[in-house]
Amino acid sequence: MCKPERIWQLISLVLAGAMIATLIQLRHATTATRSATGTLPTVNKMSGYEHLALSPNARRAHERYSL
C-alpha cells in the first residue's frame, strides 16, 4: 500500500496543477473580453462640470474595476 505522505503529495500536485490551469484560463478570458474603449471622458471646459472630474488615483481605480 502507498504511504500517506505520497498520497498527500499527489493530491497537492493535482490541486496545484488545477489551480494554475484555472488561473491561466481566467487571465485568458479577461484579456479576450477587454475592450479598447479608451480612457474616461475628460471634464468639459464649460463651467458647472467640475464635479465630474476624477483624481488620477480614482480614474485608475475606476478603469481597473469597471466592467
PDB file of N, CA and C in Angstrom:
ATOM      1  N   MET A   1       0.841  -1.177   0.000  1.00  0.00           N
ATOM      2  CA  MET A   1       0.000   0.000   0.000  1.00  0.00           C
ATOM      3  C   MET A   1       0.885   1.239   0.000  1.00  0.00           C
ATOM      4  N   CYS A   2       0.400   2.340  -0.587  1.00  0.00           N
ATOM      5  CA  CYS A   2       1.170   3.575  -0.685  1.00  0.00           C
ATOM      6  C   CYS A   2       1.272   4.262   0.664  1.00  0.00           C
ATOM      7  N   LYS A   3       2.323   5.039   0.799  1.00  0.00           N
ATOM      8  CA  LYS A   3       2.498   5.814   2.024  1.00  0.00           C
ATOM      9  C   LYS A   3       1.540   7.007   2.001  1.00  0.00           C
ATOM     10  N   PRO A   4       1.017   7.384   3.159  1.00  0.00           N
ATOM     11  CA  PRO A   4       0.116   8.546   3.216  1.00  0.00           C
ATOM     12  C   PRO A   4       0.785   9.838   2.748  1.00  0.00           C
ATOM     13  N   GLU A   5       2.102   9.974   2.984  1.00  0.00           N
ATOM     14  CA  GLU A   5       2.800  11.182   2.541  1.00  0.00           C
ATOM     15  C   GLU A   5       2.768  11.298   1.024  1.00  0.00           C
ATOM     16  N   ARG A   6       2.936  10.179   0.336  1.00  0.00           N
ATOM     17  CA  ARG A   6       2.914  10.171  -1.123  1.00  0.00           C
ATOM     18  C   ARG A   6       1.525  10.531  -1.651  1.00  0.00           C
ATOM     19  N   ILE A   7       0.502  10.045  -0.988  1.00  0.00           N
ATOM     20  CA  ILE A   7      -0.871  10.352  -1.413  1.00  0.00           C
ATOM     21  C   ILE A   7      -1.123  11.850  -1.290  1.00  0.00           C
ATOM     22  N   TRP A   8      -0.694  12.456  -0.165  1.00  0.00           N
ATOM     23  CA  TRP A   8      -0.904  13.888   0.021  1.00  0.00           C
ATOM     24  C   TRP A   8      -0.067  14.698  -0.961  1.00  0.00           C
ATOM     25  N   GLN A   9       1.121  14.231  -1.279  1.00  0.00           N
ATOM     26  CA  GLN A   9       1.934  14.920  -2.279  1.00  0.00           C
ATOM     27  C   GLN A   9       1.255  14.872  -3.643  1.00  0.00           C
ATOM     28  N   LEU A  10       0.690  13.740  -3.981  1.00  0.00           N
ATOM     29  CA  LEU A  10      -0.007  13.608  -5.260  1.00  0.00           C
ATOM     30  C   LEU A  10      -1.252  14.495  -5.312  1.00  0.00           C
ATOM     31  N   ILE A  11      -2.001  14.532  -4.213  1.00  0.00           N
ATOM     32  CA  ILE A  11      -3.186  15.386  -4.149  1.00  0.00           C
ATOM     33  C   ILE A  11      -2.781  16.858  -4.279  1.00  0.00           C
ATOM     34  N   SER A  12      -1.713  17.256  -3.591  1.00  0.00           N
ATOM     35  CA  SER A  12      -1.233  18.634  -3.659  1.00  0.00           C
ATOM     36  C   SER A  12      -0.775  18.991  -5.068  1.00  0.00           C
ATOM     37  N   LEU A  13      -0.111  18.069  -5.731  1.00  0.00           N
ATOM     38  CA  LEU A  13       0.348  18.306  -7.093  1.00  0.00           C
ATOM     39  C   LEU A  13      -0.830  18.476  -8.050  1.00  0.00           C
ATOM     40  N   VAL A  14      -1.831  17.638  -7.906  1.00  0.00           N
ATOM     41  CA  VAL A  14      -3.023  17.734  -8.762  1.00  0.00           C
ATOM     42  C   VAL A  14      -3.756  19.049  -8.515  1.00  0.00           C
ATOM     43  N   LEU A  15      -3.907  19.436  -7.251  1.00  0.00           N
ATOM     44  CA  LEU A  15      -4.584  20.692  -6.931  1.00  0.00           C
ATOM     45  C   LEU A  15      -3.801  21.904  -7.430  1.00  0.00           C
ATOM     46  N   ALA A  16      -2.493  21.865  -7.312  1.00  0.00           N
ATOM     47  CA  ALA A  16      -1.672  22.970  -7.816  1.00  0.00           C
ATOM     48  C   ALA A  16      -1.794  23.076  -9.332  1.00  0.00           C
ATOM     49  N   GLY A  17      -1.783  21.958 -10.016  1.00  0.00           N
ATOM     50  CA  GLY A  17      -1.947  21.975 -11.467  1.00  0.00           C
ATOM     51  C   GLY A  17      -3.308  22.506 -11.881  1.00  0.00           C
ATOM     52  N   ALA A  18      -4.341  22.106 -11.155  1.00  0.00           N
ATOM     53  CA  ALA A  18      -5.681  22.601 -11.468  1.00  0.00           C
ATOM     54  C   ALA A  18      -5.782  24.101 -11.208  1.00  0.00           C
ATOM     55  N   MET A  19      -5.154  24.575 -10.144  1.00  0.00           N
ATOM     56  CA  MET A  19      -5.192  25.999  -9.838  1.00  0.00           C
ATOM     57  C   MET A  19      -4.449  26.808 -10.904  1.00  0.00           C
ATOM     58  N   ILE A  20      -3.311  26.330 -11.345  1.00  0.00           N
ATOM     59  CA  ILE A  20      -2.552  27.021 -12.385  1.00  0.00           C
ATOM     60  C   ILE A  20      -3.346  27.057 -13.684  1.00  0.00           C
ATOM     61  N   ALA A  21      -3.970  25.945 -14.048  1.00  0.00           N
ATOM     62  CA  ALA A  21      -4.775  25.909 -15.268  1.00  0.00           C
ATOM     63  C   ALA A  21      -5.960  26.861 -15.183  1.00  0.00           C
ATOM     64  N   THR A  22      -6.589  26.938 -14.025  1.00  0.00           N
ATOM     65  CA  THR A  22      -7.715  27.849 -13.835  1.00  0.00           C
ATOM     66  C   THR A  22      -7.272  29.298 -13.928  1.00  0.00           C
ATOM     67  N   LEU A  23      -6.135  29.623 -13.320  1.00  0.00           N
ATOM     68  CA  LEU A  23      -5.637  30.993 -13.397  1.00  0.00           C
ATOM     69  C   LEU A  23      -5.272  31.380 -14.825  1.00  0.00           C
ATOM     70  N   ILE A  24      -4.712  30.459 -15.579  1.00  0.00           N
ATOM     71  CA  ILE A  24      -4.382  30.740 -16.983  1.00  0.00           C
ATOM     72  C   ILE A  24      -5.654  30.982 -17.778  1.00  0.00           C
ATOM     73  N   GLN A  25      -6.671  30.153 -17.566  1.00  0.00           N
ATOM     74  CA  GLN A  25      -7.940  30.344 -18.272  1.00  0.00           C
ATOM     75  C   GLN A  25      -8.601  31.661 -17.879  1.00  0.00           C
ATOM     76  N   LEU A  26      -8.534  32.013 -16.608  1.00  0.00           N
ATOM     77  CA  LEU A  26      -9.131  33.261 -16.143  1.00  0.00           C
ATOM     78  C   LEU A  26      -8.416  34.459 -16.750  1.00  0.00           C
ATOM     79  N   ARG A  27      -7.104  34.413 -16.794  1.00  0.00           N
ATOM     80  CA  ARG A  27      -6.345  35.515 -17.406  1.00  0.00           C
ATOM     81  C   ARG A  27      -6.646  35.614 -18.893  1.00  0.00           C
ATOM     82  N   HIS A  28      -6.753  34.474 -19.549  1.00  0.00           N
ATOM     83  CA  HIS A  28      -7.058  34.473 -20.980  1.00  0.00           C
ATOM     84  C   HIS A  28      -8.456  35.035 -21.227  1.00  0.00           C
ATOM     85  N   ALA A  29      -9.404  34.712 -20.367  1.00  0.00           N
ATOM     86  CA  ALA A  29     -10.775  35.194 -20.531  1.00  0.00           C
ATOM     87  C   ALA A  29     -10.851  36.698 -20.312  1.00  0.00           C
ATOM     88  N   THR A  30     -10.114  37.227 -19.354  1.00  0.00           N
ATOM     89  CA  THR A  30     -10.173  38.669 -19.096  1.00  0.00           C
ATOM     90  C   THR A  30      -9.476  39.458 -20.186  1.00  0.00           C
ATOM     91  N   THR A  31      -8.400  38.937 -20.750  1.00  0.00           N
ATOM     92  CA  THR A  31      -7.730  39.671 -21.822  1.00  0.00           C
ATOM     93  C   THR A  31      -8.517  39.578 -23.118  1.00  0.00           C
ATOM     94  N   ALA A  32      -9.271  38.513 -23.312  1.00  0.00           N
ATOM     95  CA  ALA A  32     -10.046  38.372 -24.539  1.00  0.00           C
ATOM     96  C   ALA A  32     -11.283  39.263 -24.527  1.00  0.00           C
ATOM     97  N   THR A  33     -11.860  39.498 -23.357  1.00  0.00           N
ATOM     98  CA  THR A  33     -13.080  40.293 -23.292  1.00  0.00           C
ATOM     99  C   THR A  33     -12.812  41.765 -23.037  1.00  0.00           C
ATOM    100  N   ARG A  34     -11.576  42.139 -22.794  1.00  0.00           N
ATOM    101  CA  ARG A  34     -11.258  43.536 -22.535  1.00  0.00           C
ATOM    102  C   ARG A  34     -11.420  44.331 -23.832  1.00  0.00           C
ATOM    103  N   SER A  35     -12.187  45.370 -23.764  1.00  0.00           N
ATOM    104  CA  SER A  35     -12.399  46.186 -24.947  1.00  0.00           C
ATOM    105  C   SER A  35     -11.511  47.417 -24.900  1.00  0.00           C
ATOM    106  N   ALA A  36     -11.088  47.863 -26.047  1.00  0.00           N
ATOM    107  CA  ALA A  36     -10.244  49.045 -26.134  1.00  0.00           C
ATOM    108  C   ALA A  36     -11.128  50.270 -26.293  1.00  0.00           C
ATOM    109  N   THR A  37     -11.710  50.696 -25.208  1.00  0.00           N
ATOM    110  CA  THR A  37     -12.649  51.810 -25.272  1.00  0.00           C
ATOM    111  C   THR A  37     -11.984  53.145 -25.015  1.00  0.00           C
ATOM    112  N   GLY A  38     -10.722  53.169 -24.685  1.00  0.00           N
ATOM    113  CA  GLY A  38     -10.067  54.431 -24.399  1.00  0.00           C
ATOM    114  C   GLY A  38     -10.179  54.776 -22.928  1.00  0.00           C
ATOM    115  N   THR A  39      -9.942  56.027 -22.635  1.00  0.00           N
ATOM    116  CA  THR A  39      -9.958  56.462 -21.243  1.00  0.00           C
ATOM    117  C   THR A  39     -11.302  57.086 -20.907  1.00  0.00           C
ATOM    118  N   LEU A  40     -11.434  57.457 -19.672  1.00  0.00           N
ATOM    119  CA  LEU A  40     -12.652  58.111 -19.227  1.00  0.00           C
ATOM    120  C   LEU A  40     -12.769  59.491 -19.861  1.00  0.00           C
ATOM    121  N   PRO A  41     -13.977  59.971 -20.048  1.00  0.00           N
ATOM    122  CA  PRO A  41     -14.123  61.306 -20.637  1.00  0.00           C
ATOM    123  C   PRO A  41     -13.564  62.373 -19.705  1.00  0.00           C
ATOM    124  N   THR A  42     -13.007  63.393 -20.303  1.00  0.00           N
ATOM    125  CA  THR A  42     -12.460  64.484 -19.504  1.00  0.00           C
ATOM    126  C   THR A  42     -13.537  65.513 -19.228  1.00  0.00           C
ATOM    127  N   VAL A  43     -13.234  66.392 -18.330  1.00  0.00           N
ATOM    128  CA  VAL A  43     -14.192  67.424 -17.955  1.00  0.00           C
ATOM    129  C   VAL A  43     -14.264  68.466 -19.062  1.00  0.00           C
ATOM    130  N   ASN A  44     -15.461  68.834 -19.427  1.00  0.00           N
ATOM    131  CA  ASN A  44     -15.629  69.902 -20.402  1.00  0.00           C
ATOM    132  C   ASN A  44     -15.134  71.211 -19.819  1.00  0.00           C
ATOM    133  N   LYS A  45     -14.748  72.123 -20.684  1.00  0.00           N
ATOM    134  CA  LYS A  45     -14.257  73.406 -20.212  1.00  0.00           C
ATOM    135  C   LYS A  45     -15.405  74.311 -19.790  1.00  0.00           C
ATOM    136  N   MET A  46     -16.623  73.852 -19.971  1.00  0.00           N
ATOM    137  CA  MET A  46     -17.767  74.645 -19.543  1.00  0.00           C
ATOM    138  C   MET A  46     -17.846  74.621 -18.022  1.00  0.00           C
ATOM    139  N   SER A  47     -18.328  75.696 -17.457  1.00  0.00           N
ATOM    140  CA  SER A  47     -18.441  75.749 -16.001  1.00  0.00           C
ATOM    141  C   SER A  47     -19.617  74.889 -15.556  1.00  0.00           C
ATOM    142  N   GLY A  48     -19.514  74.375 -14.349  1.00  0.00           N
ATOM    143  CA  GLY A  48     -20.577  73.549 -13.806  1.00  0.00           C
ATOM    144  C   GLY A  48     -20.291  72.064 -13.896  1.00  0.00           C
ATOM    145  N   TYR A  49     -19.238  71.672 -14.611  1.00  0.00           N
ATOM    146  CA  TYR A  49     -18.923  70.248 -14.751  1.00  0.00           C
ATOM    147  C   TYR A  49     -17.690  69.841 -13.944  1.00  0.00           C
ATOM    148  N   GLU A  50     -17.210  70.715 -13.092  1.00  0.00           N
ATOM    149  CA  GLU A  50     -16.008  70.410 -12.334  1.00  0.00           C
ATOM    150  C   GLU A  50     -16.204  69.229 -11.389  1.00  0.00           C
ATOM    151  N   HIS A  51     -17.425  69.015 -10.945  1.00  0.00           N
ATOM    152  CA  HIS A  51     -17.675  67.912 -10.007  1.00  0.00           C
ATOM    153  C   HIS A  51     -17.549  66.550 -10.682  1.00  0.00           C
ATOM    154  N   LEU A  52     -17.485  66.513 -12.003  1.00  0.00           N
ATOM    155  CA  LEU A  52     -17.349  65.241 -12.705  1.00  0.00           C
ATOM    156  C   LEU A  52     -15.892  64.794 -12.827  1.00  0.00           C
ATOM    157  N   ALA A  53     -14.968  65.674 -12.494  1.00  0.00           N
ATOM    158  CA  ALA A  53     -13.549  65.344 -12.634  1.00  0.00           C
ATOM    159  C   ALA A  53     -13.152  64.306 -11.597  1.00  0.00           C
ATOM    160  N   LEU A  54     -12.339  63.348 -12.019  1.00  0.00           N
ATOM    161  CA  LEU A  54     -11.815  62.329 -11.110  1.00  0.00           C
ATOM    162  C   LEU A  54     -10.333  62.585 -10.892  1.00  0.00           C
ATOM    163  N   SER A  55      -9.882  62.291  -9.703  1.00  0.00           N
ATOM    164  CA  SER A  55      -8.453  62.373  -9.456  1.00  0.00           C
ATOM    165  C   SER A  55      -7.769  61.246 -10.228  1.00  0.00           C
ATOM    166  N   PRO A  56      -6.463  61.368 -10.461  1.00  0.00           N
ATOM    167  CA  PRO A  56      -5.758  60.289 -11.192  1.00  0.00           C
ATOM    168  C   PRO A  56      -5.891  58.933 -10.507  1.00  0.00           C
ATOM    169  N   ASN A  57      -5.852  58.904  -9.179  1.00  0.00           N
ATOM    170  CA  ASN A  57      -5.994  57.626  -8.473  1.00  0.00           C
ATOM    171  C   ASN A  57      -7.397  57.066  -8.632  1.00  0.00           C
ATOM    172  N   ALA A  58      -8.407  57.932  -8.549  1.00  0.00           N
ATOM    173  CA  ALA A  58      -9.779  57.467  -8.720  1.00  0.00           C
ATOM    174  C   ALA A  58     -10.015  56.993 -10.151  1.00  0.00           C
ATOM    175  N   ARG A  59      -9.415  57.676 -11.123  1.00  0.00           N
ATOM    176  CA  ARG A  59      -9.570  57.275 -12.516  1.00  0.00           C
ATOM    177  C   ARG A  59      -8.955  55.895 -12.750  1.00  0.00           C
ATOM    178  N   ARG A  60      -7.752  55.674 -12.175  1.00  0.00           N
ATOM    179  CA  ARG A  60      -7.114  54.368 -12.330  1.00  0.00           C
ATOM    180  C   ARG A  60      -7.945  53.263 -11.679  1.00  0.00           C
ATOM    181  N   ALA A  61      -8.467  53.538 -10.500  1.00  0.00           N
ATOM    182  CA  ALA A  61      -9.291  52.533  -9.819  1.00  0.00           C
ATOM    183  C   ALA A  61     -10.561  52.263 -10.607  1.00  0.00           C
ATOM    184  N   HIS A  62     -11.159  53.297 -11.155  1.00  0.00           N
ATOM    185  CA  HIS A  62     -12.376  53.105 -11.943  1.00  0.00           C
ATOM    186  C   HIS A  62     -12.095  52.293 -13.205  1.00  0.00           C
ATOM    187  N   GLU A  63     -11.001  52.589 -13.887  1.00  0.00           N
ATOM    188  CA  GLU A  63     -10.657  51.841 -15.101  1.00  0.00           C
ATOM    189  C   GLU A  63     -10.306  50.395 -14.772  1.00  0.00           C
ATOM    190  N   ARG A  64      -9.696  50.169 -13.623  1.00  0.00           N
ATOM    191  CA  ARG A  64      -9.289  48.816 -13.252  1.00  0.00           C
ATOM    192  C   ARG A  64     -10.489  47.946 -12.900  1.00  0.00           C
ATOM    193  N   TYR A  65     -11.452  48.516 -12.184  1.00  0.00           N
ATOM    194  CA  TYR A  65     -12.543  47.690 -11.664  1.00  0.00           C
ATOM    195  C   TYR A  65     -13.853  47.844 -12.431  1.00  0.00           C
ATOM    196  N   SER A  66     -13.871  48.670 -13.458  1.00  0.00           N
ATOM    197  CA  SER A  66     -15.103  48.807 -14.214  1.00  0.00           C
ATOM    198  C   SER A  66     -15.233  47.648 -15.197  1.00  0.00           C
ATOM    199  N   LEU A  67     -16.446  47.257 -15.451  1.00  0.00           N
ATOM    200  CA  LEU A  67     -16.669  46.172 -16.395  1.00  0.00           C
ATOM    201  C   LEU A  67     -16.928  46.787 -17.713  1.00  0.00           C
TER     202      LEU A  67
END
